[in-house]
Coordinates of N, CA and C in Angstrom, one line a residue:
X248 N 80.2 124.2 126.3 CA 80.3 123.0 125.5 C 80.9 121.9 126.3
X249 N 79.8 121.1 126.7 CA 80.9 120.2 127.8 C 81.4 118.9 126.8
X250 N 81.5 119.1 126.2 CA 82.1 117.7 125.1 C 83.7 117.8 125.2
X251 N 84.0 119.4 125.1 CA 85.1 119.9 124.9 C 86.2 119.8 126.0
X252 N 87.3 118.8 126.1 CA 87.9 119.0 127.3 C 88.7 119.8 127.3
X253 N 89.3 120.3 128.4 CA 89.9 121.2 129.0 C 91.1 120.9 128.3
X254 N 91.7 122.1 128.3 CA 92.8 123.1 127.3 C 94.1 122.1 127.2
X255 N 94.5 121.8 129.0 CA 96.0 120.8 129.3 C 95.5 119.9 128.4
X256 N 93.9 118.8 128.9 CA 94.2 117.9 127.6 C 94.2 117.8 126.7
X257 N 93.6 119.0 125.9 CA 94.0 119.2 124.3 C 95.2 119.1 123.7
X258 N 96.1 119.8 124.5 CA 97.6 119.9 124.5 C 98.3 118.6 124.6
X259 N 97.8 118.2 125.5 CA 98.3 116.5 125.4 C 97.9 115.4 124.3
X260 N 96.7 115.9 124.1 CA 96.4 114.9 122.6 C 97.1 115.3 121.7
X261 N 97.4 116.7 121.5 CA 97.8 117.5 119.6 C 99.4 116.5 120.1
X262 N 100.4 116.6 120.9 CA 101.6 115.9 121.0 C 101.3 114.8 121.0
X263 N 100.6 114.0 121.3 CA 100.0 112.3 120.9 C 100.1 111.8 119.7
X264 N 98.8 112.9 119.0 CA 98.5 113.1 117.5 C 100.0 113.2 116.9
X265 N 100.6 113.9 117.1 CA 102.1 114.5 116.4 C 103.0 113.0 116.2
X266 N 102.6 112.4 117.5 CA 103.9 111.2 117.8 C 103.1 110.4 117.1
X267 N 102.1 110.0 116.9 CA 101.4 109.2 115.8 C 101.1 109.2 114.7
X268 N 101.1 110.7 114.2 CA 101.5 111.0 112.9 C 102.5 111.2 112.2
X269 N 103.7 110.9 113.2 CA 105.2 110.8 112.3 C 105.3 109.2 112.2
X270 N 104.8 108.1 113.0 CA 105.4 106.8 113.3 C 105.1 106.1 112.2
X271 N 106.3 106.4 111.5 CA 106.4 105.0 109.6 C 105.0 104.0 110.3
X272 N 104.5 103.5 109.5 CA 103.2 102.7 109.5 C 102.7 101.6 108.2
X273 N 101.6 101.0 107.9 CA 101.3 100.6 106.5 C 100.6 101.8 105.8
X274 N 99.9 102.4 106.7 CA 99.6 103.8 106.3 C 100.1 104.6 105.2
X275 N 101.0 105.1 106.1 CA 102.1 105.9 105.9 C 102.6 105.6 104.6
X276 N 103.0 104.0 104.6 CA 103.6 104.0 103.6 C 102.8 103.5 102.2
X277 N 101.6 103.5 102.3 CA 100.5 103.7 100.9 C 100.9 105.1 100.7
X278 N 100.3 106.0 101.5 CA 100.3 107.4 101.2 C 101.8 107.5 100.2
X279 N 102.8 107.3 100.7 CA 103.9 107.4 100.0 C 104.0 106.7 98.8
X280 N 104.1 105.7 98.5 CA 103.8 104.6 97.9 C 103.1 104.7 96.5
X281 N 101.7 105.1 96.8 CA 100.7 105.5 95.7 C 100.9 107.1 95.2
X282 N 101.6 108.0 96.4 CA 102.0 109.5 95.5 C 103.0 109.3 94.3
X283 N 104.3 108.5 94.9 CA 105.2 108.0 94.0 C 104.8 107.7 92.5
X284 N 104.1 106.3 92.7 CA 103.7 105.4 91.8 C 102.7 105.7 90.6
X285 N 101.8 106.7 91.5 CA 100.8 107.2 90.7 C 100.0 108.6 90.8
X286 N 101.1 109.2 91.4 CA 100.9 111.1 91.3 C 100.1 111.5 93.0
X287 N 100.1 112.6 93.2 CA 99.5 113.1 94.6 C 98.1 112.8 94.7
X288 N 97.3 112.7 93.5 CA 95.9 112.5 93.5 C 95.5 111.4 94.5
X289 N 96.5 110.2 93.8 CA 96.2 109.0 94.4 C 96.5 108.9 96.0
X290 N 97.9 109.3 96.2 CA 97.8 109.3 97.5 C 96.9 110.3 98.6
X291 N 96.6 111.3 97.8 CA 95.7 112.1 98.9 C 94.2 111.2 99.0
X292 N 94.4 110.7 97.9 CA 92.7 109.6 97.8 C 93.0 108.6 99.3
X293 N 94.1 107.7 99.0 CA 94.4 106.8 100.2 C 94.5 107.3 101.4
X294 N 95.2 108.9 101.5 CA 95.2 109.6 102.7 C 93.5 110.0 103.7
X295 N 92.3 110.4 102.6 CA 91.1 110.7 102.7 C 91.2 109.4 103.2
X296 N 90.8 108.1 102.4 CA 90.5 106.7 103.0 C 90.7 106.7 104.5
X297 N 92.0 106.7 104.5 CA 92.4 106.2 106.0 C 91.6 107.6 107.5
X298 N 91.5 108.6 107.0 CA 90.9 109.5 107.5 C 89.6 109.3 108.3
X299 N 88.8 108.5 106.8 CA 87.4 107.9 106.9 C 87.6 106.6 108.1
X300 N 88.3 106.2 108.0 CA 88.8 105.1 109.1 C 88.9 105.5 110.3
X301 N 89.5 106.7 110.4 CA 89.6 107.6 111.9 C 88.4 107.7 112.3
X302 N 87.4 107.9 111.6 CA 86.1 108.5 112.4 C 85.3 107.3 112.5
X303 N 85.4 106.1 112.0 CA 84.9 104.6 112.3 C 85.6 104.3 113.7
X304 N 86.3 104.2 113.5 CA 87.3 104.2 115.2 C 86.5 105.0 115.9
X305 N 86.4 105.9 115.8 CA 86.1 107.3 116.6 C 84.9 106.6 117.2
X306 N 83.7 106.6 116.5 CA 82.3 106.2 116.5 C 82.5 104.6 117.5
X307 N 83.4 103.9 117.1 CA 83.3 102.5 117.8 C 83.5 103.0 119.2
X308 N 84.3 103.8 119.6 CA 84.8 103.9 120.6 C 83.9 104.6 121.8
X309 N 83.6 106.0 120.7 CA 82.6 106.9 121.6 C 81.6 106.4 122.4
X310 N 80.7 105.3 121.2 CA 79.6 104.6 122.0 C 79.6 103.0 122.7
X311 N 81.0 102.7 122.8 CA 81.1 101.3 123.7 C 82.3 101.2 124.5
X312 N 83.8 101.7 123.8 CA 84.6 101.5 125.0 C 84.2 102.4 126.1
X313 N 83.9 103.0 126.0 CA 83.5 104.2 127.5 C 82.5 103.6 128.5
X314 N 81.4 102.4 127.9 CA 81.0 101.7 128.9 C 81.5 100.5 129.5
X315 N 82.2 100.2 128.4 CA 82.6 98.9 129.3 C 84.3 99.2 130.2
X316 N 85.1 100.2 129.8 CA 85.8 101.0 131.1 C 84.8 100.9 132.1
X317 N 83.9 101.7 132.0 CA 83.6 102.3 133.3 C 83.1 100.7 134.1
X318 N 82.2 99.9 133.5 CA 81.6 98.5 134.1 C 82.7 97.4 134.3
X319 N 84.0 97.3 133.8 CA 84.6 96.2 134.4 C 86.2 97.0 134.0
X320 N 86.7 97.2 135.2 CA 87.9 97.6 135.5 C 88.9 96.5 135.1
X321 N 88.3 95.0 135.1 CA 89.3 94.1 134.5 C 89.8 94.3 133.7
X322 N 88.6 94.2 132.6 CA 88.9 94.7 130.9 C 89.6 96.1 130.8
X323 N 89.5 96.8 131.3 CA 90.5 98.3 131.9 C 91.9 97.3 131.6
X324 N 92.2 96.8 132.8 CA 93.6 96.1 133.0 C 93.6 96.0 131.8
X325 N 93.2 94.4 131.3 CA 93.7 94.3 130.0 C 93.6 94.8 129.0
X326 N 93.1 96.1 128.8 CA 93.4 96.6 127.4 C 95.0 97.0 127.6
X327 N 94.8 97.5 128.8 CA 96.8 98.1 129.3 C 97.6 97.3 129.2
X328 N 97.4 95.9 129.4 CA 98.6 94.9 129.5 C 98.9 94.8 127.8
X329 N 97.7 94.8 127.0 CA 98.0 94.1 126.0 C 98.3 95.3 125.3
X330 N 98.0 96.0 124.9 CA 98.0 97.8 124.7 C 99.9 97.8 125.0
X331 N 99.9 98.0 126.2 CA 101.5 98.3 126.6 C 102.4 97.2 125.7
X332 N 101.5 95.3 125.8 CA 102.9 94.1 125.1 C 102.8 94.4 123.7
X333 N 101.7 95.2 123.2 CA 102.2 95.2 121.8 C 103.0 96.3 121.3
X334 N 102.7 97.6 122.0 CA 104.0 98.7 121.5 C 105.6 97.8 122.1
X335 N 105.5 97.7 123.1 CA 107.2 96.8 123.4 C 107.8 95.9 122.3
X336 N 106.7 95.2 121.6 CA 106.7 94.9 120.5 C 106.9 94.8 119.4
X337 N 106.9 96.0 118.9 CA 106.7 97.0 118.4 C 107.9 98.1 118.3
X338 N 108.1 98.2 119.6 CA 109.7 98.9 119.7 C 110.6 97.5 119.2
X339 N 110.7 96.7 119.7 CA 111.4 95.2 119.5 C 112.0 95.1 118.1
X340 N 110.6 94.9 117.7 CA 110.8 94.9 115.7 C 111.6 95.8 114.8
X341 N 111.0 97.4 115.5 CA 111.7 98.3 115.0 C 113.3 98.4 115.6
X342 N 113.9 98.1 116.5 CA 115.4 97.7 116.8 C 116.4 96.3 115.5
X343 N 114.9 95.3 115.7 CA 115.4 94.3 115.6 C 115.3 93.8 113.9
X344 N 114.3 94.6 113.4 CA 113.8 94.3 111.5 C 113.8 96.0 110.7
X345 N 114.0 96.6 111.6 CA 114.0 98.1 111.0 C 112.5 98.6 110.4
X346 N 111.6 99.9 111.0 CA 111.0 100.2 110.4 C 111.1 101.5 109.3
X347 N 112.0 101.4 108.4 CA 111.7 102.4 107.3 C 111.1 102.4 106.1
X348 N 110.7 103.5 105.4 CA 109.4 103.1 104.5 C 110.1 101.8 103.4
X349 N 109.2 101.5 102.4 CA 109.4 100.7 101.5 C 108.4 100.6 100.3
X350 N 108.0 102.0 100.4 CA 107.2 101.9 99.1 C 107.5 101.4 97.3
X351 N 106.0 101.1 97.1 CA 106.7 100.0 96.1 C 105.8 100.6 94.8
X352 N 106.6 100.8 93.6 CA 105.8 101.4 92.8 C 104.9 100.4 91.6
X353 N 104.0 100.9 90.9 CA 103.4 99.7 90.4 C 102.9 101.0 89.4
X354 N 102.2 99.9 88.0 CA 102.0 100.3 87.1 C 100.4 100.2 86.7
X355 N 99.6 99.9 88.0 CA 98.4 100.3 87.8 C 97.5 101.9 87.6
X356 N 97.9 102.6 87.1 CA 97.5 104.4 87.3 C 96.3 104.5 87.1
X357 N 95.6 103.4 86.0 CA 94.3 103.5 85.9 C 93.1 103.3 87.1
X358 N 93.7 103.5 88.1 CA 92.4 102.8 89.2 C 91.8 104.0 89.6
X359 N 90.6 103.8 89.9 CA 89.8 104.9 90.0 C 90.4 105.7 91.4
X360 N 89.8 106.8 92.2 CA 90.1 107.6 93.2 C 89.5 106.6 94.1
X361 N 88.3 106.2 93.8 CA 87.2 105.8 95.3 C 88.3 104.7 95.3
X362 N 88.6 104.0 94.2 CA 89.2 102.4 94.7 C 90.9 103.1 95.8
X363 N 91.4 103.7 95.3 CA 92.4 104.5 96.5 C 91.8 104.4 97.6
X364 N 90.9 105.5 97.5 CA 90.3 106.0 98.9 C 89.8 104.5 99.8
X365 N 89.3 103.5 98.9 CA 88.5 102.1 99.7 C 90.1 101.5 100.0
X366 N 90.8 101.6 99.1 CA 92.2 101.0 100.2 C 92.8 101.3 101.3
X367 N 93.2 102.9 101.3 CA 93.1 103.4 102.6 C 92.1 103.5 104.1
X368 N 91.3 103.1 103.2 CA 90.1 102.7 104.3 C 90.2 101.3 105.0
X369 N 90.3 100.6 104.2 CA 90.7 99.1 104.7 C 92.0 98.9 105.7
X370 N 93.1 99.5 105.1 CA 94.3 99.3 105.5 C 94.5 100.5 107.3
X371 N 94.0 101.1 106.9 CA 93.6 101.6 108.3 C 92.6 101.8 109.2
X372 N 91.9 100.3 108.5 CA 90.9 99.3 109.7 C 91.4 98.3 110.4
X373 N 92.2 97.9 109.3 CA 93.3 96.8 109.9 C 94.7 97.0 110.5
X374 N 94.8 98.0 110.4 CA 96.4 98.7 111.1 C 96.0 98.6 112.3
X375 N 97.3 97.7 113.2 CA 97.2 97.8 115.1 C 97.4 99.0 115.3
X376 N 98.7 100.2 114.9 CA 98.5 100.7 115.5 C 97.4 102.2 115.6
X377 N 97.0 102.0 114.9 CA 95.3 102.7 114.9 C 94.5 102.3 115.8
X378 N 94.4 100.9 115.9 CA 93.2 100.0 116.6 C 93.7 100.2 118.2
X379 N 95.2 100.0 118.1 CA 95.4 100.1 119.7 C 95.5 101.6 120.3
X380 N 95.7 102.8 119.1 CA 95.6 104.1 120.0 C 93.8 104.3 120.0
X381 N 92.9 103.9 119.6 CA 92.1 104.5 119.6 C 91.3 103.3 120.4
X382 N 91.5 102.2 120.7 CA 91.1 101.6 122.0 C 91.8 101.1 123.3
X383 N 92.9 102.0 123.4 CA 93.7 101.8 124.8 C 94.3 103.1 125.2
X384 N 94.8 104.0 123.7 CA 95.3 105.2 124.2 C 94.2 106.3 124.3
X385 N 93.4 106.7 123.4 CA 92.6 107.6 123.3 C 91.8 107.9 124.8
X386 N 91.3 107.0 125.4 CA 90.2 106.8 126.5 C 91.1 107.1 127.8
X387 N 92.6 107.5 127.8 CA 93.2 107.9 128.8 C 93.3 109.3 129.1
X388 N 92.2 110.4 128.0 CA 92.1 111.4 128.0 C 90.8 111.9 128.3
X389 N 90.3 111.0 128.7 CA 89.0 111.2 129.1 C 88.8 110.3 130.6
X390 N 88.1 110.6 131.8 CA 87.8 109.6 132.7 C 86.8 109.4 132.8
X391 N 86.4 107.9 132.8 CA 85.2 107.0 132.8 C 84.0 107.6 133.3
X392 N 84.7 108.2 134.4 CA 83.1 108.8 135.6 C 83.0 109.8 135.0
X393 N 83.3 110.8 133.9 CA 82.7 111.8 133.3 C 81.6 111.1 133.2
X394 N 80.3 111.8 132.9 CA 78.9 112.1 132.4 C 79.2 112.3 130.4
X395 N 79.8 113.3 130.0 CA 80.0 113.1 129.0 C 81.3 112.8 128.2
X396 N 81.9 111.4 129.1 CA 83.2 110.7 128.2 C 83.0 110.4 126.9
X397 N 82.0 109.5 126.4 CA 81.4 109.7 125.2 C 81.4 110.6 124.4
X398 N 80.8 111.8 124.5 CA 80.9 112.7 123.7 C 82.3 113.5 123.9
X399 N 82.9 113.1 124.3 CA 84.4 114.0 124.6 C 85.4 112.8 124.1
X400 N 85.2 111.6 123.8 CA 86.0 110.7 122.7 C 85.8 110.9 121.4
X401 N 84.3 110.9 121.4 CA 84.3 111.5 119.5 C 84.7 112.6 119.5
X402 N 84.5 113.5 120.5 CA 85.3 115.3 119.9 C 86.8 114.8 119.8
X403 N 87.6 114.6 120.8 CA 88.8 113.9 120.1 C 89.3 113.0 119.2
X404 N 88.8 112.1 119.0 CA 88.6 111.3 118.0 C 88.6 112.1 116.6
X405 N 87.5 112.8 116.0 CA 87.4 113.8 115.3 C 88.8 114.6 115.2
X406 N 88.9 115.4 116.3 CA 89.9 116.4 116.3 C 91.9 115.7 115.8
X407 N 91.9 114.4 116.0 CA 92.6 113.9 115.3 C 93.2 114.2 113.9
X408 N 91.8 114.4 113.2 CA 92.1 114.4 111.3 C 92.6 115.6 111.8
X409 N 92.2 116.8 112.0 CA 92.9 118.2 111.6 C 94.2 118.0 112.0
X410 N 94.7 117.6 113.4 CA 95.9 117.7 114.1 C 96.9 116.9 113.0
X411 N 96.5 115.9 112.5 CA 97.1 115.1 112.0 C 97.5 115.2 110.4
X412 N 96.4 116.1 109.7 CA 96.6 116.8 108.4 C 98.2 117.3 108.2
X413 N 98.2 118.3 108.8 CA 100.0 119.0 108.5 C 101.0 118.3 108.8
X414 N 100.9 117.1 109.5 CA 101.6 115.8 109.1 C 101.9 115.4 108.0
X415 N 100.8 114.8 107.7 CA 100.5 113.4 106.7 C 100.5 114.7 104.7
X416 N 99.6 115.5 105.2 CA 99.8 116.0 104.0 C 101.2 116.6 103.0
X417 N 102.3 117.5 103.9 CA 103.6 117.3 103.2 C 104.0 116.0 102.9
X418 N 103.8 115.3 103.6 CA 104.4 113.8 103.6 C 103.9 113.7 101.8
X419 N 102.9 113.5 101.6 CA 102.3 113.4 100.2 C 102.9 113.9 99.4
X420 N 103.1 115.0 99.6 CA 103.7 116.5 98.5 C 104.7 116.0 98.4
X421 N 106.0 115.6 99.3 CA 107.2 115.7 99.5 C 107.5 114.1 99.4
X422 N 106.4 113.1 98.9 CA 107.2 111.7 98.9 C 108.0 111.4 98.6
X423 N 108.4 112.0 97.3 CA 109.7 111.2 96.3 C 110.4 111.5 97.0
X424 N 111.3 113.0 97.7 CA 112.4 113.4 98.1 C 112.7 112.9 99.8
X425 N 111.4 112.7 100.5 CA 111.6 112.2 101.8 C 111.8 110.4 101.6
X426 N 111.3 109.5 100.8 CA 111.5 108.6 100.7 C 112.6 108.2 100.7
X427 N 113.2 108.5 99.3 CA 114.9 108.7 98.9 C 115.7 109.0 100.1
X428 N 115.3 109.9 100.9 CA 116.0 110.5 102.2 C 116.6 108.8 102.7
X429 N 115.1 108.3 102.8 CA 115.4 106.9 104.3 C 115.7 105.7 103.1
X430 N 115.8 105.8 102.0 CA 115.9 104.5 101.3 C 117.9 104.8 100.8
X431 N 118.4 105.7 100.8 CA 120.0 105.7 100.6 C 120.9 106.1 101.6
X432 N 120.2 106.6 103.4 CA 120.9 106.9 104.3 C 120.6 105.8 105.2
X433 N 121.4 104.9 105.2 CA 121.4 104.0 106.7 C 121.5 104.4 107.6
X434 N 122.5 105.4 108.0 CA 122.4 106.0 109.3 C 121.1 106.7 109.9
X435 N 120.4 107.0 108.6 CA 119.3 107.7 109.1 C 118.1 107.1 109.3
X436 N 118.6 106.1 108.5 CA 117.0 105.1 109.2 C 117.5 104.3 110.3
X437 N 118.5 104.0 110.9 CA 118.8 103.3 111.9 C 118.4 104.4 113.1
X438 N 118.3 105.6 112.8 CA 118.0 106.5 113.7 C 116.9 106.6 114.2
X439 N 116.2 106.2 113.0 CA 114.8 106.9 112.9 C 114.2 105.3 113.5
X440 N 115.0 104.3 113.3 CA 114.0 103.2 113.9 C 114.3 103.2 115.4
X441 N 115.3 103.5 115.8 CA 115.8 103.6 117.4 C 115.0 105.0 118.1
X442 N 114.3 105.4 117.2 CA 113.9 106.8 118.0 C 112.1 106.5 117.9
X443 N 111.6 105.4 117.1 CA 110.7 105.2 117.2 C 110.2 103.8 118.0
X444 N 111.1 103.5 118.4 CA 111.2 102.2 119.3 C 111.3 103.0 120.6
X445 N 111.9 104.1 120.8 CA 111.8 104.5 122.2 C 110.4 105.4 122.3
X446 N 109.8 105.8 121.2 CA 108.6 106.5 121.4 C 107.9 105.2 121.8
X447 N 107.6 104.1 121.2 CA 106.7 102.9 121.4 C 106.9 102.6 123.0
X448 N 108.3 102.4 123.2 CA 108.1 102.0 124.8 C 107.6 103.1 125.8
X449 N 108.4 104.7 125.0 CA 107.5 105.4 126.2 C 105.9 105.3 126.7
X450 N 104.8 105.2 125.1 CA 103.9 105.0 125.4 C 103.3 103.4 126.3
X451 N 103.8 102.7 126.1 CA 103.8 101.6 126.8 C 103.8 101.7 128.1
X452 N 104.9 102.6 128.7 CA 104.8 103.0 130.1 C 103.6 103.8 130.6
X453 N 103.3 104.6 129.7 CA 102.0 105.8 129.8 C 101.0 105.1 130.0
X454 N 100.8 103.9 129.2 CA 99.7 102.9 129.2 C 99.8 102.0 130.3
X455 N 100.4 101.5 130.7 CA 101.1 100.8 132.3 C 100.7 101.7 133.5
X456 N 101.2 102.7 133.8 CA 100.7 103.8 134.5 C 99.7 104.3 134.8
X457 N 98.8 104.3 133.8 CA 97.6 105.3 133.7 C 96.6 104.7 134.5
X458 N 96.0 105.3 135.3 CA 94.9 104.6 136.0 C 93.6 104.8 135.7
X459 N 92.5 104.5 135.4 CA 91.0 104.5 134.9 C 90.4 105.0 136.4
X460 N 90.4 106.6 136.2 CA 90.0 107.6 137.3 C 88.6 107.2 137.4

């Protein structure tokens, strides 16, 4: 199956996936948010959404970033420069405005699942940092001059939802009691935003670094 890349880089994506499935988000904080507000159903609906958003990414990516890497090395650079200024960014905010959840509860329960599921879909069409790992970070696991980089971004791409499931799904289960966690411990969200500001810059460097083999 040559779609399938080799073992080290699977290994290196599932730790990718892991650091991107813990990092508070708008995501994240639907999932949380809508479990609260309006029971697991809802949030596992918005969770599914955003899912469905993974594999739109996936698809954008499989069939065009991989050609235009390989045909203009410039655009290479700048996905890096801008890729890299926005996680620094990103770490910045999280030092400087605090990223801990903020779910907000509301008294709509009557909304259907699909309308969940269509929010979660939106909201992680529009989330950067979705857009920026799956068009700056993803494609550093694959190199250009493969023959089948394409089909080895949508297998990754794909392999994302599973990796990312036993994440996001306790998260669901366990909203009320993890939320509470970061909404009455300062020390623990000042933690958690200094430890996710240094994940942001590490990737920033990984993205600075990486060369388009």
């Amino acid at each position: 199956m040559s779609f399938v890349p080799d073992f080290t880089t699977i290994a290196q994506f599932a730790v990718a996936t892991f650091v991107i499935a813990i990092t508070p988000g708008p995501d994240m904080t639907l999932f949380v948010g809508r479990a609260l507000a309006q029971g697991r159903a809802a949030g596992f609906a918005c969770m599914f959404g955003a899912m469905t958003g993974i594999l739109v990414h996936t698809v954008l990516v499989s069939v065009g970033l991989s050609a235009l890497i390989v045909a203009s090395p410039a655009a290479f650079l700048a996905l890096k420069v801008f890729g890299a200024g926005y996680l620094v960014w990103l770490a910045w905010q999280a030092i400087r405005h605090g990223s801990a959840f903020s779910p907000e509860a509301r008294g709509d329960g009557g909304r259907s699942l699909l309308k969940h599921w269509a929010t979660g879909l939106g909201i992680n069409l529009m989330n950067p940092k979705i857009i920026l790992f799956f068009m700056t970070f993803l494609p550093q696991f694959v190199s250009p001059s493969d023959p089948d980089a394409s089909a080895k971004l949508l297998f990754l791409g794909v392999l994302f939802i599973p990796l990312s499931l036993p994440i996001t799904t306790p998260m669901v289960i366990a909203a009320d009691g993890f939320s509470q966690l970061l909404r009455k411990s300062p020390k623990v969200t000042r933690a958690v935003d200094y430890l996710f500001a240094g994940v942001f810059s590490a990737f920033a460097l990984k993205i600075l670094t990486t060369q388009a083999r």
